[in-house]
XYZ file of C-alpha atoms in Angstrom:
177
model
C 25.929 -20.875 21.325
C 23.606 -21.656 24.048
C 21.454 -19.184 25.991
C 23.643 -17.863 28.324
C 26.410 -17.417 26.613
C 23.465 -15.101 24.423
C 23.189 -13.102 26.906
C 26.439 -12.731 28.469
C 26.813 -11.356 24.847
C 24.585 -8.875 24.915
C 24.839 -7.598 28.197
C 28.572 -6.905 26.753
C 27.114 -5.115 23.455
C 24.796 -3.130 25.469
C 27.574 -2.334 27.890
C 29.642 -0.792 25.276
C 26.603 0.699 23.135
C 25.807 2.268 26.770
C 29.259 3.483 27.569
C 30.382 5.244 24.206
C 29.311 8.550 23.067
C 30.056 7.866 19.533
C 28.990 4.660 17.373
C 28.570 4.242 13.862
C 27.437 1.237 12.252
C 29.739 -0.072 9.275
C 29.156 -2.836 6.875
C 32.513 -4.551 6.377
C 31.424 -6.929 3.857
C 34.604 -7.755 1.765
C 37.442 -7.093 4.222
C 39.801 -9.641 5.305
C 40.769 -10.590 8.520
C 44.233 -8.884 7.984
C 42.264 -5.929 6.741
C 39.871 -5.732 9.758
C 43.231 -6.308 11.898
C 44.506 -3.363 10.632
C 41.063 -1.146 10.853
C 40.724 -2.424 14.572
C 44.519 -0.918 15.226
C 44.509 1.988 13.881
C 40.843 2.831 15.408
C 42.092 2.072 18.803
C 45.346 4.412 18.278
C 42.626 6.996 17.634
C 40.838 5.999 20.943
C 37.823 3.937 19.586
C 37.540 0.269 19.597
C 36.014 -1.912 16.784
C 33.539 -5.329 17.424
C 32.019 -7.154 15.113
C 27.977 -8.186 16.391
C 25.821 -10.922 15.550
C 23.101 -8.473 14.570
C 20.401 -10.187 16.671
C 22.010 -10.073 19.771
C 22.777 -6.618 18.805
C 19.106 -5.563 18.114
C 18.531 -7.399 21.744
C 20.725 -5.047 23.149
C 19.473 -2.367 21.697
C 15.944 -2.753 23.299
C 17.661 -2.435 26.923
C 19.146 1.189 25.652
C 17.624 4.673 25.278
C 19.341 5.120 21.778
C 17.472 6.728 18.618
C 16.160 3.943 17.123
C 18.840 2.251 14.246
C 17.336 -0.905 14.296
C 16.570 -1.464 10.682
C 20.578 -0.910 10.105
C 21.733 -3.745 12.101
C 21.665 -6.402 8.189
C 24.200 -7.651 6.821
C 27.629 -8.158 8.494
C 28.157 -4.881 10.979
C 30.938 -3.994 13.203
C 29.943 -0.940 15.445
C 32.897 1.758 15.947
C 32.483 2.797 19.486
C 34.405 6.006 20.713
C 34.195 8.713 22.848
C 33.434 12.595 22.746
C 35.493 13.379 19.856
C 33.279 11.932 16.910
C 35.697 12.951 14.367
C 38.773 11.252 14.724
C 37.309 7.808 14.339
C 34.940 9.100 10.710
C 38.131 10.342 9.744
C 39.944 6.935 10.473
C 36.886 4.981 8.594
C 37.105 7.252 5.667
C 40.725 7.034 5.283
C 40.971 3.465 5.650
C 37.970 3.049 3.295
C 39.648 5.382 0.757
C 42.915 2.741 0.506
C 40.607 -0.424 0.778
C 37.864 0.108 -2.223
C 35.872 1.942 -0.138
C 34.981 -0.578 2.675
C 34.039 -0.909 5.425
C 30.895 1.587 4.189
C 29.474 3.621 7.494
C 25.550 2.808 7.384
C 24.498 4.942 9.964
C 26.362 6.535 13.659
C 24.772 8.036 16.716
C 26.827 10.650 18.566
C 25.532 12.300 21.497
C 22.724 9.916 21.719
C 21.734 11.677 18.748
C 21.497 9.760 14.744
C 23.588 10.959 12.575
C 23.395 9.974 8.712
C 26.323 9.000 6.651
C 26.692 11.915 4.643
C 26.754 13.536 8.102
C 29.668 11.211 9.352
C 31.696 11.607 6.035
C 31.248 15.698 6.527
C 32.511 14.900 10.278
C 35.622 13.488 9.235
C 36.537 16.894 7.631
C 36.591 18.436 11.104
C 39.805 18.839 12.608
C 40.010 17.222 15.801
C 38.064 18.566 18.660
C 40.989 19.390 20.473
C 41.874 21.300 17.421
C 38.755 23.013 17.327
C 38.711 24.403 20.876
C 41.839 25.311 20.221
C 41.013 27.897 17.764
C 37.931 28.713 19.577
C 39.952 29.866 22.157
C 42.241 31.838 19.912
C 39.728 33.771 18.098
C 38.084 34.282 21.560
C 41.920 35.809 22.795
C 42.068 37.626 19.492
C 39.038 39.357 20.003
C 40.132 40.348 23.743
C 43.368 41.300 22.349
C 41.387 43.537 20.125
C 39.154 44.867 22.134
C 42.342 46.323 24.888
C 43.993 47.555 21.808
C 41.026 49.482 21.196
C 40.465 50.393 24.466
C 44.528 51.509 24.871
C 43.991 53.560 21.807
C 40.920 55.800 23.249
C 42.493 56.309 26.391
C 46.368 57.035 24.628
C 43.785 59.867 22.419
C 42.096 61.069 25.293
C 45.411 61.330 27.030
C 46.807 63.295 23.735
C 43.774 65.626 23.948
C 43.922 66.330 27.659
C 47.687 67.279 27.270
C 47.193 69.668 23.986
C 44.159 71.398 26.005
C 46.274 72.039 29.043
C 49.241 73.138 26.623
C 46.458 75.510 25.214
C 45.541 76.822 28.863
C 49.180 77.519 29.325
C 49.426 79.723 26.543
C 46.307 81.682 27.318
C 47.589 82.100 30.678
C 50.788 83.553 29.649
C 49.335 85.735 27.283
């Protein structure tokens, strides 16, 4: 590979380290190319994309960016998963694909929100329903709350109501009497 094709490289890897909010590093030693076929599908129908990096055009790459610094990750054969804003659908893709293939590819290291995240963290992440999911809820305990809230509301004012009418029933009597 000469020297421009180099960096033609990584001005590509630091394009797409740039452009994704979500990357975790994987090790992917023992996976065969039908294997890594498969892993590359599957993450793209989850809307991340899967490339393979020589690691030192990676770690060139890397000096261009404002990432937390991963560096010392980049050994051994990596392919970075690069998604978007939903970091759990693709650690949920790697662990399930890892959990039919003998555990591989193993996640070394991610950084989501320009933020590093450990393994452990990733594997925790891939627990999460998907963020969609997750506002979704949000906004139902949010409309449960409201719904609540006017029930409580409704009941005060149905009581107050109640009392108003029993103490003008009351004035009634008096009246009469």
């Amino acid at each position: 590979m000469d020297i421009e094709q180099k960096k033609r490289i990584t001005d590509e890897i630091a394009a797409d380290l740039d452009g994704a909010a979500t990357i975790y590093l994987t090790d992917f030693t023992g996976l065969d190319v039908g294997q890594m076929g498969e892993l590359r599908a599957r993450l793209k129908d989850s809307g991340a994309n899967f490339r393979v990096v020589k690691n030192t055009l990676a770690l060139r790459a890397l000096e261009t960016l404002d990432l937390p610094d991963i560096a010392e990750h980049f050994t051994g054969p990596t392919g970075l998963v690069l998604a978007g804003e939903d970091p759990a659908m693709p650690a949920k893709v790697v662990r399930d694909f890892a959990k039919e293939h003998d555990e591989k590819p193993v996640v070394k290291i991610g950084v989501v929100d320009r933020r590093q995240v450990l393994a452990d963290e990733i594997q925790k992440m891939a627990d999460l329903p998907p963020r969609d999911e997750l506002l979704a809820g949000i906004a139902g305990g949010l409309t449960a709350s409201v719904g609540g809230i006017a029930g409580a509301l409704a009941a005060v004012i149905r009581d107050i109501a109640y009392l108003v009418e029993e103490v003008a029933k009351k004035g009634e009597a008096a009246a009469e009497d």
